[in-house]
mmCIF file of C-alpha atoms in Angstrom:
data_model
loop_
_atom_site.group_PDB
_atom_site.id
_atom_site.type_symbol
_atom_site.label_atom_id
_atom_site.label_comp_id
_atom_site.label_asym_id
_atom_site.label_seq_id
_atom_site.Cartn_x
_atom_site.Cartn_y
_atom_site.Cartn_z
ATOM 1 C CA UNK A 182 -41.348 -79.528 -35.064
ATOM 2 C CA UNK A 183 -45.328 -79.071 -36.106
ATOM 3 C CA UNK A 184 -46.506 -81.724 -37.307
ATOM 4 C CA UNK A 185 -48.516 -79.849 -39.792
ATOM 5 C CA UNK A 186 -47.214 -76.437 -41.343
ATOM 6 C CA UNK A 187 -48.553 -74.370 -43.301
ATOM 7 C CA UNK A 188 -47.158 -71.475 -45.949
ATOM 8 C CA UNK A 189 -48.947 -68.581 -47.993
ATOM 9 C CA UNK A 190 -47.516 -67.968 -50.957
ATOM 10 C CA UNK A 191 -49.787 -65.638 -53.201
ATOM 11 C CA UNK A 192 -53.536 -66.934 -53.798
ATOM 12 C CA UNK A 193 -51.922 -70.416 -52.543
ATOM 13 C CA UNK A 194 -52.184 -72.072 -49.183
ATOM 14 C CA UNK A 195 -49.760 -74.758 -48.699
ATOM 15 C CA UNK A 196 -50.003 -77.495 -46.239
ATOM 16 C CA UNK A 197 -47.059 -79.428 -45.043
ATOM 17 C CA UNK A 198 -47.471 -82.815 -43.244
ATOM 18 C CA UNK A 199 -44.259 -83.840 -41.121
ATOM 19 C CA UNK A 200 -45.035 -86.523 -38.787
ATOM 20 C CA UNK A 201 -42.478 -89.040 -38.600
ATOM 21 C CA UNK A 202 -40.990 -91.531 -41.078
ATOM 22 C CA UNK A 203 -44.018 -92.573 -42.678
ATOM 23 C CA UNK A 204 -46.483 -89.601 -41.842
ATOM 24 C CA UNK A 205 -49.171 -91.762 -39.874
ATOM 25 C CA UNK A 206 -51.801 -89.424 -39.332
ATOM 26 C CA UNK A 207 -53.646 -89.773 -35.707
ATOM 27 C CA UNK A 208 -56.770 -87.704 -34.487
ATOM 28 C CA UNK A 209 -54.618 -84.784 -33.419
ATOM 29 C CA UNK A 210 -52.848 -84.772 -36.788
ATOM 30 C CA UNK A 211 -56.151 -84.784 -38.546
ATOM 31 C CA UNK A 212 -57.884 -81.785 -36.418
ATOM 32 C CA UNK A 213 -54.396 -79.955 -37.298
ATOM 33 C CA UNK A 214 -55.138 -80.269 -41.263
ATOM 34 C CA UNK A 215 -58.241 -79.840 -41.105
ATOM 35 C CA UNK A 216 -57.533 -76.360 -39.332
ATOM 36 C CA UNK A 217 -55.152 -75.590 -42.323
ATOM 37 C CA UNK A 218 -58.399 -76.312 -44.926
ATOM 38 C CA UNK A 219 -60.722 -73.887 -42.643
ATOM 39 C CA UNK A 220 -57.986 -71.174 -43.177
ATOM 40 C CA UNK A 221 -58.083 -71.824 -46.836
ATOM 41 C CA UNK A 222 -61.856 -71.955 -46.852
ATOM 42 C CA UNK A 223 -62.079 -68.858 -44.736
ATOM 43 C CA UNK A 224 -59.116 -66.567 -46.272
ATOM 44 C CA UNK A 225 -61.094 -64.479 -49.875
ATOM 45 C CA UNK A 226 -57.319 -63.967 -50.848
ATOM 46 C CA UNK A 227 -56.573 -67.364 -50.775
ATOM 47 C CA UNK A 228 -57.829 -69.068 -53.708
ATOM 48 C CA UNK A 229 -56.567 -72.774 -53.773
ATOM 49 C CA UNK A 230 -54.295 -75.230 -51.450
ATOM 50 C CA UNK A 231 -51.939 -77.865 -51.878
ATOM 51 C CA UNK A 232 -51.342 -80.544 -49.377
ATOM 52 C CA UNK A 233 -48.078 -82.558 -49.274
ATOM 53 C CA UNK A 234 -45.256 -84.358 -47.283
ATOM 54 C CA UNK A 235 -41.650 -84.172 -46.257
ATOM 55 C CA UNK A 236 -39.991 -87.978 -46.653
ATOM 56 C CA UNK A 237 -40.465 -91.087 -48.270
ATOM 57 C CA UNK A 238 -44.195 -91.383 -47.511
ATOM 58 C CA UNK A 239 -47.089 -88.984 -48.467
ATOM 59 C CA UNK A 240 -48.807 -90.873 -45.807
ATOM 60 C CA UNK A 241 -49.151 -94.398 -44.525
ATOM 61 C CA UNK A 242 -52.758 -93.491 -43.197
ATOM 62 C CA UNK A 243 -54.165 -93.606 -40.120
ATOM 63 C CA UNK A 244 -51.636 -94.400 -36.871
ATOM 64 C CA UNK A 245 -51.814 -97.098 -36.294
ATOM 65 C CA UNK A 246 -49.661 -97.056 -33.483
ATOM 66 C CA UNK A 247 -52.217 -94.561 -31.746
ATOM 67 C CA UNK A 248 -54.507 -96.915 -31.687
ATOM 68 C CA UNK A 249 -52.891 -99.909 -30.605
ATOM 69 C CA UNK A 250 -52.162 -97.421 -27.526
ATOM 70 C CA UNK A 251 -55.592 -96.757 -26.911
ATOM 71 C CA UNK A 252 -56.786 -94.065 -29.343
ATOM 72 C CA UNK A 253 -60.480 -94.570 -30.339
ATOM 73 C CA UNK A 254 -61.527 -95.690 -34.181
ATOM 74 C CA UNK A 255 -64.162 -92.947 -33.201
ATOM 75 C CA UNK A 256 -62.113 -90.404 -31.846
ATOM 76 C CA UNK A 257 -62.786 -86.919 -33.170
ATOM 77 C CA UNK A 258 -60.814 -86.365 -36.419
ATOM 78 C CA UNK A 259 -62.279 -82.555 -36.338
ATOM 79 C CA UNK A 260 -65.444 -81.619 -38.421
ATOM 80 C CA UNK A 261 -63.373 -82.059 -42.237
ATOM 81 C CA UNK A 262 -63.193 -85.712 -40.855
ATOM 82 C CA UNK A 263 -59.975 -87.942 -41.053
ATOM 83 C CA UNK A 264 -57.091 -85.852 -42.561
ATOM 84 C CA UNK A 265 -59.095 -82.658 -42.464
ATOM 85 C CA UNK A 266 -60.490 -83.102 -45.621
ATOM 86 C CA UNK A 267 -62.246 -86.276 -46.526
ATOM 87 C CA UNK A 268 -65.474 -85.222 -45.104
ATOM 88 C CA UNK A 269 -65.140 -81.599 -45.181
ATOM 89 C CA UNK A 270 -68.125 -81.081 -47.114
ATOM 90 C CA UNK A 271 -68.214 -77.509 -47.006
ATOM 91 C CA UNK A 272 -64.851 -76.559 -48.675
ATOM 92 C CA UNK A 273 -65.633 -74.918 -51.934
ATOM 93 C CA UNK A 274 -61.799 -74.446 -52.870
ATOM 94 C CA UNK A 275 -60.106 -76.795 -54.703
ATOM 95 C CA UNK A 276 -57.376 -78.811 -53.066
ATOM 96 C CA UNK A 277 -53.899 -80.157 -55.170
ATOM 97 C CA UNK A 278 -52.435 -83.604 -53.646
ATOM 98 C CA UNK A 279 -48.565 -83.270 -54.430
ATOM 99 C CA UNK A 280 -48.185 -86.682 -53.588
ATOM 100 C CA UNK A 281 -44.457 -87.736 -52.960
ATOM 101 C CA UNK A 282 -44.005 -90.699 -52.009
ATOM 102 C CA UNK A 283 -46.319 -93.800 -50.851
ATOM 103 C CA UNK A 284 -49.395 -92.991 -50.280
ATOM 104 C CA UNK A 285 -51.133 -95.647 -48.210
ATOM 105 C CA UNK A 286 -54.907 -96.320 -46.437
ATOM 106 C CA UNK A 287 -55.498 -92.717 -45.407
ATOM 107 C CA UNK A 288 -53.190 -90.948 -47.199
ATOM 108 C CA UNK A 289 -54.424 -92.532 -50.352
ATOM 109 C CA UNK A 290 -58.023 -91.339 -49.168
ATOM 110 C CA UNK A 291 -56.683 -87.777 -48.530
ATOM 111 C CA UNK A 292 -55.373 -87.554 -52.385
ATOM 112 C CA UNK A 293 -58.578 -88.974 -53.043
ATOM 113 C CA UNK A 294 -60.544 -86.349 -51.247
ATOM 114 C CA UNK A 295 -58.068 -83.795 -52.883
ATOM 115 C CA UNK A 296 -59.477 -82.115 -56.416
ATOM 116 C CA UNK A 297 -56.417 -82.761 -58.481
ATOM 117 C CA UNK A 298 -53.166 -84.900 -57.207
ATOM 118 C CA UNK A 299 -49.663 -84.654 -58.856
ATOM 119 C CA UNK A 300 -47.220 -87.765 -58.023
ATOM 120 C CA UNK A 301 -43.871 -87.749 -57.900
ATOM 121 C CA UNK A 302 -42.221 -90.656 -60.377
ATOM 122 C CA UNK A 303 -42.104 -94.086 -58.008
ATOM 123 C CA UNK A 304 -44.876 -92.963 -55.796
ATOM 124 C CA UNK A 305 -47.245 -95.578 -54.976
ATOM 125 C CA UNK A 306 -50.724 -95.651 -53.699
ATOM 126 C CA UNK A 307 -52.723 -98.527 -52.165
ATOM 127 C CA UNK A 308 -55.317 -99.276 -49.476
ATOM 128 C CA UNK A 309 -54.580 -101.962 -47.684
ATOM 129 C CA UNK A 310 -57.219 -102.312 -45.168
ATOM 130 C CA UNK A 311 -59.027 -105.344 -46.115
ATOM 131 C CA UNK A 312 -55.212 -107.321 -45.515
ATOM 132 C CA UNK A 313 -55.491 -105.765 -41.752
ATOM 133 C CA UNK A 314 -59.288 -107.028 -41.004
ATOM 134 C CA UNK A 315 -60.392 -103.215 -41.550
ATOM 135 C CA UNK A 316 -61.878 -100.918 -44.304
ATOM 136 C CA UNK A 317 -61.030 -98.146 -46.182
ATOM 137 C CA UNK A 318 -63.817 -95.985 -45.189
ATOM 138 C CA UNK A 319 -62.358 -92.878 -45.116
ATOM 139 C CA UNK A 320 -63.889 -92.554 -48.890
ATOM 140 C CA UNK A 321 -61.137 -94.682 -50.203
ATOM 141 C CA UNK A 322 -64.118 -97.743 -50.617
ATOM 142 C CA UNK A 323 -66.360 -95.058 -51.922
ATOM 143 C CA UNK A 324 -63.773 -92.783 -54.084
ATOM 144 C CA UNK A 325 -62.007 -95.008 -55.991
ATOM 145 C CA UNK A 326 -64.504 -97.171 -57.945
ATOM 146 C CA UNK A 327 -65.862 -93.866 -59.454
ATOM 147 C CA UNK A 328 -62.583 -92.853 -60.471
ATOM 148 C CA UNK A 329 -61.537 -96.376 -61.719
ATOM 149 C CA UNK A 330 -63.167 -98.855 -63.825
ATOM 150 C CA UNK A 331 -65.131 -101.019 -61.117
ATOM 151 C CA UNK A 332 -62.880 -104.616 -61.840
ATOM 152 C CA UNK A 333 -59.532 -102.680 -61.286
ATOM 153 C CA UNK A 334 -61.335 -100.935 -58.133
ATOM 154 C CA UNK A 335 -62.376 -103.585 -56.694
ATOM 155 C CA UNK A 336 -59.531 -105.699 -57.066
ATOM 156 C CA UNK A 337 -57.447 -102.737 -55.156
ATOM 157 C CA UNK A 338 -59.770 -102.707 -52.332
ATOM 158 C CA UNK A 339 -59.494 -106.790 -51.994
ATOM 159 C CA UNK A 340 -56.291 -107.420 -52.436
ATOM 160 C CA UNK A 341 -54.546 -104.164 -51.075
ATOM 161 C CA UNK A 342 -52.133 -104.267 -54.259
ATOM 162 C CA UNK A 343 -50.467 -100.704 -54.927
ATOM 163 C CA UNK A 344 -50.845 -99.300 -57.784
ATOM 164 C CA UNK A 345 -47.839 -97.185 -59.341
ATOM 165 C CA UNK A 346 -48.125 -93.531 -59.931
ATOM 166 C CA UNK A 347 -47.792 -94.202 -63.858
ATOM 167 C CA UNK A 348 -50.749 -96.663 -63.402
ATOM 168 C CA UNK A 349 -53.082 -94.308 -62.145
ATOM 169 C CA UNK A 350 -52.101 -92.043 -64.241
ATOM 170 C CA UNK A 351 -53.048 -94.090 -67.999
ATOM 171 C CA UNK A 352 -56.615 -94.127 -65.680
ATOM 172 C CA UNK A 353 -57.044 -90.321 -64.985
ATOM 173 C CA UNK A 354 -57.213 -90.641 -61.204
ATOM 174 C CA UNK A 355 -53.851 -88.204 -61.445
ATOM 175 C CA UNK A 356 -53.160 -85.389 -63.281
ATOM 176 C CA UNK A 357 -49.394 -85.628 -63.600
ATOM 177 C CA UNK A 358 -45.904 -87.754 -62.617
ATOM 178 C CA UNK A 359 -43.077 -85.697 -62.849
ATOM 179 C CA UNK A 360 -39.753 -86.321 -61.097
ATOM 180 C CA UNK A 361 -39.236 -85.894 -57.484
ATOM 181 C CA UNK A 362 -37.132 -83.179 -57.560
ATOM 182 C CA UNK A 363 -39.834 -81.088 -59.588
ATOM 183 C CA UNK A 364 -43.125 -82.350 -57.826
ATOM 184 C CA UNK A 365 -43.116 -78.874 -56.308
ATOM 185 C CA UNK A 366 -42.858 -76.690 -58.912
ATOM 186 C CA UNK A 367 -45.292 -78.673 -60.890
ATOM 187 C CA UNK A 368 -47.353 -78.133 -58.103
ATOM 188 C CA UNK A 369 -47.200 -74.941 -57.678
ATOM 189 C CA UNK A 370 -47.377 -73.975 -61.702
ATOM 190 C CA UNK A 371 -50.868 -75.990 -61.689
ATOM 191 C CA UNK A 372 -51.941 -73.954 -58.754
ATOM 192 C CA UNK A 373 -50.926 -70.512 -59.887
ATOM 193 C CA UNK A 374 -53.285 -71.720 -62.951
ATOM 194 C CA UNK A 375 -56.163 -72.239 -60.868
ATOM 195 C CA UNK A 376 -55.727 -69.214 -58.338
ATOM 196 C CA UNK A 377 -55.412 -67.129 -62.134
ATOM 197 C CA UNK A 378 -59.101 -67.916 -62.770
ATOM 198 C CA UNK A 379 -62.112 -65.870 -60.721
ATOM 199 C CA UNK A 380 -62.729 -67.072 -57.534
ATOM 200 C CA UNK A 381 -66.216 -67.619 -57.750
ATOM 201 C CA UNK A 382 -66.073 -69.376 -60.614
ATOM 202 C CA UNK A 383 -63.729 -71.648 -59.162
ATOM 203 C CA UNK A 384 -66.128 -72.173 -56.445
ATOM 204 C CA UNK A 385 -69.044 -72.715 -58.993
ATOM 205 C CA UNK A 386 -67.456 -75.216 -60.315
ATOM 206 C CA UNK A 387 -66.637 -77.516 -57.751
ATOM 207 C CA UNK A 388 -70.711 -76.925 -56.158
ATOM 208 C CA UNK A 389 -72.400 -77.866 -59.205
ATOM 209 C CA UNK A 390 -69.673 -81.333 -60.031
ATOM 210 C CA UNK A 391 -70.422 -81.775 -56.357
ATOM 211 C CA UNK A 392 -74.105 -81.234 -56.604
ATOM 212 C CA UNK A 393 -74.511 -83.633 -59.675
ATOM 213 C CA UNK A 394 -72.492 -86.280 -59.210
ATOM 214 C CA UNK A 395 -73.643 -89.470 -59.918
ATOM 215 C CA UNK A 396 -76.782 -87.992 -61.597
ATOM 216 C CA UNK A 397 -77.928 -88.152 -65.010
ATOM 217 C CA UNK A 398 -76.846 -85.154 -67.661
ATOM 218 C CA UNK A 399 -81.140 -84.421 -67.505
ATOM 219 C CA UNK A 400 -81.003 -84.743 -63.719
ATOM 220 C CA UNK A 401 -77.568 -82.735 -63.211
ATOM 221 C CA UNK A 402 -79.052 -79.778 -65.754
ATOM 222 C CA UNK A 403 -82.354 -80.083 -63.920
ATOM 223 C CA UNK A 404 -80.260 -79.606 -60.326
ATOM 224 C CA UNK A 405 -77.890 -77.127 -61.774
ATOM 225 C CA UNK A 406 -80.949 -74.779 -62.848
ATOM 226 C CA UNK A 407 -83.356 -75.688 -59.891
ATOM 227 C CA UNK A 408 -81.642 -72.740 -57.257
ATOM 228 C CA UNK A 409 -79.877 -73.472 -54.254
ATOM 229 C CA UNK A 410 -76.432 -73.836 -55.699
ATOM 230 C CA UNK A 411 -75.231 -70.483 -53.636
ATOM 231 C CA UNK A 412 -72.081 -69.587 -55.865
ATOM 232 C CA UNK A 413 -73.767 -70.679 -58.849
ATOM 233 C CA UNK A 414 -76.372 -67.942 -58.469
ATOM 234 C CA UNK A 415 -74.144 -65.176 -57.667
ATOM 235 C CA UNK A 416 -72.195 -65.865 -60.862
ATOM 236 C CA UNK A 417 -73.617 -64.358 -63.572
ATOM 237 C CA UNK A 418 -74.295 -61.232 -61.498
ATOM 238 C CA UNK A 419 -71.377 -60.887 -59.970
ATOM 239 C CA UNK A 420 -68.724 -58.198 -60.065
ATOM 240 C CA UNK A 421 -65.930 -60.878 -61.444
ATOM 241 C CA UNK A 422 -68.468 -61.887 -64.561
ATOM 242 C CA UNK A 423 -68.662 -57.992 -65.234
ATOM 243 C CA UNK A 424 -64.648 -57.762 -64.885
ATOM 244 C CA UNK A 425 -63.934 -60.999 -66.808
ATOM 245 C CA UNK A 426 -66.246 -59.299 -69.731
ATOM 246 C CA UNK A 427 -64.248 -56.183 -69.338
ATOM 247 C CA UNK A 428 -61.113 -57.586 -69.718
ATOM 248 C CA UNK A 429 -61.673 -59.440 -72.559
ATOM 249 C CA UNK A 430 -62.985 -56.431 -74.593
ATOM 250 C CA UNK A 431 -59.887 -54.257 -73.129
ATOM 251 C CA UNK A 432 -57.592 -56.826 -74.055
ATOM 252 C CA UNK A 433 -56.226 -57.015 -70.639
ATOM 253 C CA UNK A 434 -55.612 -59.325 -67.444
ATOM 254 C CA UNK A 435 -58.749 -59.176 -65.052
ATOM 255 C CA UNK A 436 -58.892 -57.983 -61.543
ATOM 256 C CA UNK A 437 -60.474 -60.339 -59.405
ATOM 257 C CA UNK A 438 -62.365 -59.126 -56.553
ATOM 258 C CA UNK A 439 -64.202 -63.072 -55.686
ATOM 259 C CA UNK A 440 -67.140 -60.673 -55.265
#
């Protein structure tokens, strides 16, 4: 069996990782994902992706098996970097965690690196690094104080306790806990919401929240309006700005061309 598979389903890509009882993720497993994210990237009639598990564990993060056999820290995790996607800094689709089970080290840095993450009810997430002599620096010691208060990231990262899904949740790092049995469906419904909206807005979006991040609201506008954001300036020009016009006038669905 794969240890990565991956599905079409409309505008959707989904990813599917199956690698063992916990999911450890190892350098092969990464450059595997992180071919599923180019196809997403790559495919105009694909319009989001959603990455999940089979089992118990969303992930337990990097394998660490593989490297107590030899398997470099520096090894090449493929260019989207560990897990395919926490340094795949050219992705401009968004990316839904549906995150059922525990989510550990790098698999809580992959939901991190995803745009939106669902959890199914008793999912847990935690990066316990610091309790092995290591670091989460897979963007889980760089991710999660923005997306938490600083005290409560902090004590995460230095005590490796696990957080509940319903925890994170009253925070805003998730978007929803449903039960496990409907994790997929809800899902799938949030994606079919996204892939509903114009491509290249979609992709707007996430250039000019990545673009501006961290910046002031002056600096951000200032950045935002200065050129250079690629999708950004083919918006208002574009074919889908004309169409989305057009079909609100018509009183009708639009027809998205992402052009």
């Amino acid at each position: 069996m794969a240890d990565v598979t991956v599905g079409v389903r409309g505008r959707v890509l989904e990813v599917v990782l199956k690698r063992g009882k916990v999911n450890a993720i190892d350098a092969a497993t990464s450059r595997a994902l992180g071919a599923a994210f180019e196809q997403l990237q790559e495919d105009d009639g694909l319009s989001v992706g959603i990455v999940t598990a089979e089992g118990r564990f969303f992930s337990a993060g990097w394998d660490l098996k593989a490297a107590q056999e030899g398997e470099d820290p520096e090894a090449d995790m493929g260019p989207g970097g560990f897990a395919g996607l926490t340094e795949f800094w050219g992705l401009t689709k968004p990316v839904i965690a549906a995150v059922n089970g525990t989510a550990l080290g790098g698999g809580f840095e992959l939901a991190l690196s995803a745009d939106m993450i669902v959890a199914a009810e008793g999912a847990e997430f935690g990066l316990p690094e610091t309790s092995i002599g290591l670091v989460p620096d897979s963007g889980g010691v760089i991710r999660l104080p923005r997306r938490l208060p600083r005290a409560v990231a902090m004590e995460m990262l230095m005590t490796a306790r696990r957080a509940p899904a319903a925890e994170l949740l009253r925070w805003g790092v998730i978007n929803a806990v449903v039960p496990a049995d409907a994790l997929m469906s809800e899902a799938r419904a949030l994606a079919d919401r996204v892939a509903a909206c114009a491509p290249l807005s979609l992709r707007a979006v996430k250039e000019i929240a990545r673009a501006t991040e961290g910046l002031t609201e002056q600096e951000a506008f200032a950045r935002m309006r200065a050129g250079g954001l690629e999708a950004y300036g083919r918006l208002y020009d574009s074919a889908d700005a004309k169409e989305g016009v057009a079909a609100v006038m018509e009183k009708r669905s639009p027809v998205w061309t992402g052009r």
